[in-house]
């Protein structure tokens, strides 16, 4: 099977007149950090994009990488399908500030993920590309999204990622996001402990939830809609704790 996929991958590689190797319309080239990278200053995005992501999924707070539903978006991270560091090293290092911000805020490149899935750690995505990390669920949607984002912004793709994504895409019958059934949704929410936030988040059992405790559980920033909020101190009264 792997041999036949390799043959298919090779046939999809094209050498154009300028000797540039391409795959599915993308130039195949090694990653190159042609200018310094700073996530916060070069690729900013507002927290409000999280609400846009939820709207795009019909109001569901859903993590497509694991098929998990969440009570609120305070329990999730904003996830860039093609990470900003990966985008930077694939061509955005030469882009204007406007293009970089467009990339960082583009709904095509945004989804939700639990903090342990999005961040660095055992099994976390951690800015890896599709040659280094693939999701547990929705591999077809993820792979297709990576290609679409890279095409839109004229980004290159390295050979290892192209090979990995081809193994996935060559066996896909659809590239749509798959939502787990509603029974699984209700079971997941029922097990989230959302109805008893002190039991879930109050590590030292003092009847309050601190920012340190919230961060250790990966729920920061905590919005007013989150069940933990009422047990926390919102110093400035803006409805968000531990920004």
PDB file of C-alpha atoms in Angstrom:
ATOM      1  CA  UNK A   1       0.000   0.000   0.000  1.00  0.00           C
ATOM      2  CA  UNK A   2       2.727   2.454   0.970  1.00  0.00           C
ATOM      3  CA  UNK A   3       4.556   1.602  -2.289  1.00  0.00           C
ATOM      4  CA  UNK A   4       1.483   2.387  -4.400  1.00  0.00           C
ATOM      5  CA  UNK A   5       0.952   5.650  -2.515  1.00  0.00           C
ATOM      6  CA  UNK A   6       4.588   6.572  -3.119  1.00  0.00           C
ATOM      7  CA  UNK A   7       4.135   5.934  -6.855  1.00  0.00           C
ATOM      8  CA  UNK A   8       0.999   8.100  -6.826  1.00  0.00           C
ATOM      9  CA  UNK A   9       2.852  10.851  -4.979  1.00  0.00           C
ATOM     10  CA  UNK A  10       5.697  10.797  -7.493  1.00  0.00           C
ATOM     11  CA  UNK A  11       3.272  11.066 -10.401  1.00  0.00           C
ATOM     12  CA  UNK A  12       1.690  14.125  -8.770  1.00  0.00           C
ATOM     13  CA  UNK A  13       5.043  15.887  -8.617  1.00  0.00           C
ATOM     14  CA  UNK A  14       5.558  18.179 -11.578  1.00  0.00           C
ATOM     15  CA  UNK A  15       8.715  19.902 -12.743  1.00  0.00           C
ATOM     16  CA  UNK A  16       7.811  23.164 -14.449  1.00  0.00           C
ATOM     17  CA  UNK A  17       9.834  25.269 -16.861  1.00  0.00           C
ATOM     18  CA  UNK A  18      11.651  27.027 -14.020  1.00  0.00           C
ATOM     19  CA  UNK A  19      12.683  23.643 -12.535  1.00  0.00           C
ATOM     20  CA  UNK A  20      10.409  24.203  -9.510  1.00  0.00           C
ATOM     21  CA  UNK A  21       8.942  20.991  -8.142  1.00  0.00           C
ATOM     22  CA  UNK A  22       5.211  21.183  -7.411  1.00  0.00           C
ATOM     23  CA  UNK A  23       2.587  19.022  -5.706  1.00  0.00           C
ATOM     24  CA  UNK A  24      -1.158  19.670  -5.980  1.00  0.00           C
ATOM     25  CA  UNK A  25      -0.386  23.187  -7.180  1.00  0.00           C
ATOM     26  CA  UNK A  26       2.102  23.969  -4.396  1.00  0.00           C
ATOM     27  CA  UNK A  27       5.811  24.545  -4.824  1.00  0.00           C
ATOM     28  CA  UNK A  28       7.786  21.873  -2.976  1.00  0.00           C
ATOM     29  CA  UNK A  29      10.711  23.487  -1.181  1.00  0.00           C
ATOM     30  CA  UNK A  30      12.510  23.291   2.168  1.00  0.00           C
ATOM     31  CA  UNK A  31      11.341  25.606   4.942  1.00  0.00           C
ATOM     32  CA  UNK A  32      13.303  28.845   5.078  1.00  0.00           C
ATOM     33  CA  UNK A  33      13.183  31.480   7.826  1.00  0.00           C
ATOM     34  CA  UNK A  34      14.248  34.393   5.632  1.00  0.00           C
ATOM     35  CA  UNK A  35      13.530  36.999   8.329  1.00  0.00           C
ATOM     36  CA  UNK A  36      13.157  37.006  12.143  1.00  0.00           C
ATOM     37  CA  UNK A  37       9.921  35.606  13.563  1.00  0.00           C
ATOM     38  CA  UNK A  38       7.851  37.081  16.397  1.00  0.00           C
ATOM     39  CA  UNK A  39       4.400  35.600  16.835  1.00  0.00           C
ATOM     40  CA  UNK A  40       2.786  38.374  18.877  1.00  0.00           C
ATOM     41  CA  UNK A  41       3.973  41.380  16.902  1.00  0.00           C
ATOM     42  CA  UNK A  42       3.823  39.911  13.391  1.00  0.00           C
ATOM     43  CA  UNK A  43       0.757  37.649  13.565  1.00  0.00           C
ATOM     44  CA  UNK A  44      -1.726  39.226  16.013  1.00  0.00           C
ATOM     45  CA  UNK A  45      -5.365  38.212  16.129  1.00  0.00           C
ATOM     46  CA  UNK A  46      -8.262  39.283  18.362  1.00  0.00           C
ATOM     47  CA  UNK A  47      -9.961  36.895  20.773  1.00  0.00           C
ATOM     48  CA  UNK A  48     -13.187  37.638  18.885  1.00  0.00           C
ATOM     49  CA  UNK A  49     -12.135  35.291  16.072  1.00  0.00           C
ATOM     50  CA  UNK A  50     -13.076  32.465  18.446  1.00  0.00           C
ATOM     51  CA  UNK A  51     -16.715  33.534  18.210  1.00  0.00           C
ATOM     52  CA  UNK A  52     -16.455  33.519  14.409  1.00  0.00           C
ATOM     53  CA  UNK A  53     -15.115  29.966  14.480  1.00  0.00           C
ATOM     54  CA  UNK A  54     -18.036  28.839  16.647  1.00  0.00           C
ATOM     55  CA  UNK A  55     -20.510  30.511  14.277  1.00  0.00           C
ATOM     56  CA  UNK A  56     -18.892  28.756  11.303  1.00  0.00           C
ATOM     57  CA  UNK A  57     -19.605  25.421  13.025  1.00  0.00           C
ATOM     58  CA  UNK A  58     -23.274  26.200  13.516  1.00  0.00           C
ATOM     59  CA  UNK A  59     -22.849  27.380  17.093  1.00  0.00           C
ATOM     60  CA  UNK A  60     -21.097  24.220  18.218  1.00  0.00           C
ATOM     61  CA  UNK A  61     -17.962  24.511  20.336  1.00  0.00           C
ATOM     62  CA  UNK A  62     -16.226  21.613  18.661  1.00  0.00           C
ATOM     63  CA  UNK A  63     -12.662  20.384  18.323  1.00  0.00           C
ATOM     64  CA  UNK A  64     -12.432  18.619  14.945  1.00  0.00           C
ATOM     65  CA  UNK A  65      -9.009  17.132  15.688  1.00  0.00           C
ATOM     66  CA  UNK A  66     -10.462  14.907  18.423  1.00  0.00           C
ATOM     67  CA  UNK A  67     -14.209  14.979  17.730  1.00  0.00           C
ATOM     68  CA  UNK A  68     -14.802  16.508  21.153  1.00  0.00           C
ATOM     69  CA  UNK A  69     -17.536  18.986  22.076  1.00  0.00           C
ATOM     70  CA  UNK A  70     -17.037  21.633  24.760  1.00  0.00           C
ATOM     71  CA  UNK A  71     -19.415  23.540  27.020  1.00  0.00           C
ATOM     72  CA  UNK A  72     -17.941  26.954  26.116  1.00  0.00           C
ATOM     73  CA  UNK A  73     -15.084  28.315  24.027  1.00  0.00           C
ATOM     74  CA  UNK A  74     -13.275  29.213  27.249  1.00  0.00           C
ATOM     75  CA  UNK A  75     -12.267  25.547  27.295  1.00  0.00           C
ATOM     76  CA  UNK A  76     -10.583  25.721  23.892  1.00  0.00           C
ATOM     77  CA  UNK A  77      -7.657  27.381  22.155  1.00  0.00           C
ATOM     78  CA  UNK A  78      -7.785  29.223  18.854  1.00  0.00           C
ATOM     79  CA  UNK A  79      -5.874  26.904  16.541  1.00  0.00           C
ATOM     80  CA  UNK A  80      -4.156  27.834  13.273  1.00  0.00           C
ATOM     81  CA  UNK A  81      -4.374  24.861  10.914  1.00  0.00           C
ATOM     82  CA  UNK A  82      -1.163  26.012   9.235  1.00  0.00           C
ATOM     83  CA  UNK A  83       0.655  27.427  12.233  1.00  0.00           C
ATOM     84  CA  UNK A  84       1.948  30.984  12.025  1.00  0.00           C
ATOM     85  CA  UNK A  85       5.546  29.807  12.484  1.00  0.00           C
ATOM     86  CA  UNK A  86       5.065  27.286   9.681  1.00  0.00           C
ATOM     87  CA  UNK A  87       3.513  29.944   7.458  1.00  0.00           C
ATOM     88  CA  UNK A  88       6.384  32.296   8.211  1.00  0.00           C
ATOM     89  CA  UNK A  89       8.959  29.680   7.208  1.00  0.00           C
ATOM     90  CA  UNK A  90       6.984  28.776   4.077  1.00  0.00           C
ATOM     91  CA  UNK A  91       6.967  32.246   2.513  1.00  0.00           C
ATOM     92  CA  UNK A  92       5.331  34.738   4.851  1.00  0.00           C
ATOM     93  CA  UNK A  93       8.771  35.773   6.076  1.00  0.00           C
ATOM     94  CA  UNK A  94       8.786  37.897   2.896  1.00  0.00           C
ATOM     95  CA  UNK A  95       5.191  39.110   3.209  1.00  0.00           C
ATOM     96  CA  UNK A  96       3.876  42.530   4.179  1.00  0.00           C
ATOM     97  CA  UNK A  97       2.443  43.117   7.677  1.00  0.00           C
ATOM     98  CA  UNK A  98      -1.040  43.292   6.148  1.00  0.00           C
ATOM     99  CA  UNK A  99      -0.712  39.843   4.566  1.00  0.00           C
ATOM    100  CA  UNK A 100       0.614  38.345   7.788  1.00  0.00           C
ATOM    101  CA  UNK A 101      -2.319  39.702   9.783  1.00  0.00           C
ATOM    102  CA  UNK A 102      -4.740  38.439   7.124  1.00  0.00           C
ATOM    103  CA  UNK A 103      -3.189  34.982   7.467  1.00  0.00           C
ATOM    104  CA  UNK A 104      -3.432  35.046  11.267  1.00  0.00           C
ATOM    105  CA  UNK A 105      -7.120  36.025  11.222  1.00  0.00           C
ATOM    106  CA  UNK A 106      -8.344  34.093   8.163  1.00  0.00           C
ATOM    107  CA  UNK A 107     -11.297  31.793   9.038  1.00  0.00           C
ATOM    108  CA  UNK A 108     -10.020  29.363   6.388  1.00  0.00           C
ATOM    109  CA  UNK A 109      -7.022  28.725   8.639  1.00  0.00           C
ATOM    110  CA  UNK A 110      -8.757  28.730  12.031  1.00  0.00           C
ATOM    111  CA  UNK A 111     -10.410  26.094  14.159  1.00  0.00           C
ATOM    112  CA  UNK A 112     -10.707  25.139  17.843  1.00  0.00           C
ATOM    113  CA  UNK A 113      -8.728  22.624  19.871  1.00  0.00           C
ATOM    114  CA  UNK A 114      -8.339  21.662  23.503  1.00  0.00           C
ATOM    115  CA  UNK A 115      -5.209  23.256  24.992  1.00  0.00           C
ATOM    116  CA  UNK A 116      -3.449  19.907  25.367  1.00  0.00           C
ATOM    117  CA  UNK A 117      -4.034  19.238  21.655  1.00  0.00           C
ATOM    118  CA  UNK A 118      -3.026  22.690  20.428  1.00  0.00           C
ATOM    119  CA  UNK A 119      -0.005  23.352  22.610  1.00  0.00           C
ATOM    120  CA  UNK A 120       3.407  21.756  23.026  1.00  0.00           C
ATOM    121  CA  UNK A 121       3.420  18.557  25.039  1.00  0.00           C
ATOM    122  CA  UNK A 122       2.823  14.854  24.596  1.00  0.00           C
ATOM    123  CA  UNK A 123       0.909  14.506  21.327  1.00  0.00           C
ATOM    124  CA  UNK A 124       0.283  18.252  20.973  1.00  0.00           C
ATOM    125  CA  UNK A 125       0.354  19.988  17.593  1.00  0.00           C
ATOM    126  CA  UNK A 126       2.767  22.634  18.856  1.00  0.00           C
ATOM    127  CA  UNK A 127       3.226  24.425  15.520  1.00  0.00           C
ATOM    128  CA  UNK A 128       4.150  21.239  13.662  1.00  0.00           C
ATOM    129  CA  UNK A 129       3.290  20.758   9.999  1.00  0.00           C
ATOM    130  CA  UNK A 130       1.396  17.869   8.402  1.00  0.00           C
ATOM    131  CA  UNK A 131       4.585  15.891   7.960  1.00  0.00           C
ATOM    132  CA  UNK A 132       5.213  15.961  11.702  1.00  0.00           C
ATOM    133  CA  UNK A 133       1.701  15.789  13.157  1.00  0.00           C
ATOM    134  CA  UNK A 134      -1.749  14.665  12.010  1.00  0.00           C
ATOM    135  CA  UNK A 135      -4.996  14.864  13.996  1.00  0.00           C
ATOM    136  CA  UNK A 136      -6.714  11.859  15.497  1.00  0.00           C
ATOM    137  CA  UNK A 137      -9.947  12.692  13.643  1.00  0.00           C
ATOM    138  CA  UNK A 138     -10.789  14.648  10.474  1.00  0.00           C
ATOM    139  CA  UNK A 139      -7.489  13.920   8.736  1.00  0.00           C
ATOM    140  CA  UNK A 140      -9.056  14.426   5.297  1.00  0.00           C
ATOM    141  CA  UNK A 141     -10.538  17.815   6.192  1.00  0.00           C
ATOM    142  CA  UNK A 142      -7.289  18.863   7.873  1.00  0.00           C
ATOM    143  CA  UNK A 143      -5.086  17.862   4.924  1.00  0.00           C
ATOM    144  CA  UNK A 144      -7.349  19.582   2.405  1.00  0.00           C
ATOM    145  CA  UNK A 145      -7.433  22.715   4.566  1.00  0.00           C
ATOM    146  CA  UNK A 146      -3.630  22.815   4.733  1.00  0.00           C
ATOM    147  CA  UNK A 147      -3.422  22.713   0.938  1.00  0.00           C
ATOM    148  CA  UNK A 148      -6.140  25.375   0.544  1.00  0.00           C
ATOM    149  CA  UNK A 149      -4.444  27.764   2.986  1.00  0.00           C
ATOM    150  CA  UNK A 150      -1.028  27.299   1.424  1.00  0.00           C
ATOM    151  CA  UNK A 151      -2.448  27.920  -2.045  1.00  0.00           C
ATOM    152  CA  UNK A 152      -4.282  31.053  -0.947  1.00  0.00           C
ATOM    153  CA  UNK A 153      -1.133  32.635   0.486  1.00  0.00           C
ATOM    154  CA  UNK A 154       1.333  31.273  -2.070  1.00  0.00           C
ATOM    155  CA  UNK A 155       3.189  29.221   0.528  1.00  0.00           C
ATOM    156  CA  UNK A 156       5.591  26.411  -0.228  1.00  0.00           C
ATOM    157  CA  UNK A 157       5.387  22.916   1.243  1.00  0.00           C
ATOM    158  CA  UNK A 158       8.297  20.667   2.114  1.00  0.00           C
ATOM    159  CA  UNK A 159       8.584  17.188   0.633  1.00  0.00           C
ATOM    160  CA  UNK A 160       7.950  15.332   3.905  1.00  0.00           C
ATOM    161  CA  UNK A 161       4.669  17.160   4.483  1.00  0.00           C
ATOM    162  CA  UNK A 162       3.558  16.699   0.875  1.00  0.00           C
ATOM    163  CA  UNK A 163       4.231  12.957   1.138  1.00  0.00           C
ATOM    164  CA  UNK A 164       2.338  12.678   4.443  1.00  0.00           C
ATOM    165  CA  UNK A 165      -0.684  14.627   3.216  1.00  0.00           C
ATOM    166  CA  UNK A 166      -0.797  12.665  -0.040  1.00  0.00           C
ATOM    167  CA  UNK A 167      -1.037   9.427   1.923  1.00  0.00           C
ATOM    168  CA  UNK A 168      -4.140  10.855   3.579  1.00  0.00           C
ATOM    169  CA  UNK A 169      -5.761  12.661   0.648  1.00  0.00           C
ATOM    170  CA  UNK A 170      -5.374   9.800  -1.824  1.00  0.00           C
ATOM    171  CA  UNK A 171      -7.721   7.738   0.365  1.00  0.00           C
ATOM    172  CA  UNK A 172     -10.357  10.402   1.076  1.00  0.00           C
ATOM    173  CA  UNK A 173     -13.900  10.222  -0.277  1.00  0.00           C
ATOM    174  CA  UNK A 174     -14.746  13.645   1.196  1.00  0.00           C
ATOM    175  CA  UNK A 175     -12.879  16.629   2.571  1.00  0.00           C
ATOM    176  CA  UNK A 176     -15.755  17.948   4.684  1.00  0.00           C
ATOM    177  CA  UNK A 177     -15.394  18.312   8.446  1.00  0.00           C
ATOM    178  CA  UNK A 178     -17.005  15.359  10.206  1.00  0.00           C
ATOM    179  CA  UNK A 179     -18.986  16.064  13.388  1.00  0.00           C
ATOM    180  CA  UNK A 180     -19.383  13.278  15.909  1.00  0.00           C
ATOM    181  CA  UNK A 181     -22.985  12.276  16.685  1.00  0.00           C
ATOM    182  CA  UNK A 182     -25.074  14.190  19.210  1.00  0.00           C
ATOM    183  CA  UNK A 183     -25.052  11.301  21.672  1.00  0.00           C
ATOM    184  CA  UNK A 184     -21.268  11.556  21.850  1.00  0.00           C
ATOM    185  CA  UNK A 185     -21.648  15.314  22.289  1.00  0.00           C
ATOM    186  CA  UNK A 186     -23.944  14.965  25.272  1.00  0.00           C
ATOM    187  CA  UNK A 187     -21.789  12.275  26.866  1.00  0.00           C
ATOM    188  CA  UNK A 188     -18.715  14.468  26.502  1.00  0.00           C
ATOM    189  CA  UNK A 189     -20.380  17.493  28.062  1.00  0.00           C
ATOM    190  CA  UNK A 190     -21.849  15.419  30.849  1.00  0.00           C
ATOM    191  CA  UNK A 191     -18.371  14.207  31.720  1.00  0.00           C
ATOM    192  CA  UNK A 192     -16.773  17.624  31.590  1.00  0.00           C
ATOM    193  CA  UNK A 193     -17.564  18.451  35.207  1.00  0.00           C
ATOM    194  CA  UNK A 194     -18.945  21.823  34.071  1.00  0.00           C
ATOM    195  CA  UNK A 195     -21.773  21.640  36.660  1.00  0.00           C
ATOM    196  CA  UNK A 196     -19.245  21.419  39.505  1.00  0.00           C
ATOM    197  CA  UNK A 197     -16.394  23.790  38.628  1.00  0.00           C
ATOM    198  CA  UNK A 198     -14.906  23.807  42.149  1.00  0.00           C
ATOM    199  CA  UNK A 199     -14.515  20.051  42.076  1.00  0.00           C
ATOM    200  CA  UNK A 200     -12.895  20.284  38.663  1.00  0.00           C
ATOM    201  CA  UNK A 201     -10.687  23.391  38.978  1.00  0.00           C
ATOM    202  CA  UNK A 202     -10.216  24.264  42.687  1.00  0.00           C
ATOM    203  CA  UNK A 203      -7.014  22.293  43.246  1.00  0.00           C
ATOM    204  CA  UNK A 204      -6.396  23.453  46.829  1.00  0.00           C
ATOM    205  CA  UNK A 205     -10.078  23.146  47.824  1.00  0.00           C
ATOM    206  CA  UNK A 206     -10.369  26.655  49.296  1.00  0.00           C
ATOM    207  CA  UNK A 207     -13.640  27.489  47.556  1.00  0.00           C
ATOM    208  CA  UNK A 208     -12.036  29.796  44.984  1.00  0.00           C
ATOM    209  CA  UNK A 209     -10.366  29.321  41.609  1.00  0.00           C
ATOM    210  CA  UNK A 210      -7.137  31.209  40.955  1.00  0.00           C
ATOM    211  CA  UNK A 211      -5.537  32.073  37.629  1.00  0.00           C
ATOM    212  CA  UNK A 212      -2.761  29.598  38.410  1.00  0.00           C
ATOM    213  CA  UNK A 213      -5.337  26.845  38.852  1.00  0.00           C
ATOM    214  CA  UNK A 214      -7.207  27.907  35.725  1.00  0.00           C
ATOM    215  CA  UNK A 215      -4.001  27.899  33.679  1.00  0.00           C
ATOM    216  CA  UNK A 216      -3.032  24.464  34.955  1.00  0.00           C
ATOM    217  CA  UNK A 217      -6.338  23.174  33.571  1.00  0.00           C
ATOM    218  CA  UNK A 218      -5.900  25.006  30.264  1.00  0.00           C
ATOM    219  CA  UNK A 219      -9.076  27.125  30.485  1.00  0.00           C
ATOM    220  CA  UNK A 220      -7.601  30.644  30.388  1.00  0.00           C
ATOM    221  CA  UNK A 221      -8.667  33.262  29.556  1.00  0.00           C
ATOM    222  CA  UNK A 222     -11.834  32.565  31.553  1.00  0.00           C
ATOM    223  CA  UNK A 223     -14.920  34.346  30.188  1.00  0.00           C
ATOM    224  CA  UNK A 224     -18.072  35.249  32.093  1.00  0.00           C
ATOM    225  CA  UNK A 225     -19.893  32.397  30.334  1.00  0.00           C
ATOM    226  CA  UNK A 226     -17.519  29.776  31.763  1.00  0.00           C
ATOM    227  CA  UNK A 227     -18.762  27.944  34.888  1.00  0.00           C
ATOM    228  CA  UNK A 228     -15.465  28.670  36.685  1.00  0.00           C
ATOM    229  CA  UNK A 229     -15.903  32.450  36.327  1.00  0.00           C
ATOM    230  CA  UNK A 230     -18.224  32.932  39.310  1.00  0.00           C
ATOM    231  CA  UNK A 231     -15.545  31.490  41.606  1.00  0.00           C
ATOM    232  CA  UNK A 232     -12.843  33.864  40.332  1.00  0.00           C
ATOM    233  CA  UNK A 233     -11.968  37.521  40.954  1.00  0.00           C
ATOM    234  CA  UNK A 234     -12.509  39.762  37.917  1.00  0.00           C
ATOM    235  CA  UNK A 235     -10.463  42.745  39.030  1.00  0.00           C
ATOM    236  CA  UNK A 236     -11.467  45.109  36.204  1.00  0.00           C
ATOM    237  CA  UNK A 237     -14.997  43.769  35.762  1.00  0.00           C
ATOM    238  CA  UNK A 238     -14.631  43.250  32.006  1.00  0.00           C
ATOM    239  CA  UNK A 239     -16.055  39.734  32.021  1.00  0.00           C
ATOM    240  CA  UNK A 240     -12.714  38.048  31.342  1.00  0.00           C
ATOM    241  CA  UNK A 241     -10.296  36.760  33.976  1.00  0.00           C
ATOM    242  CA  UNK A 242      -6.633  35.819  33.525  1.00  0.00           C
ATOM    243  CA  UNK A 243      -6.187  37.503  30.141  1.00  0.00           C
TER     244      UNK A 243
END
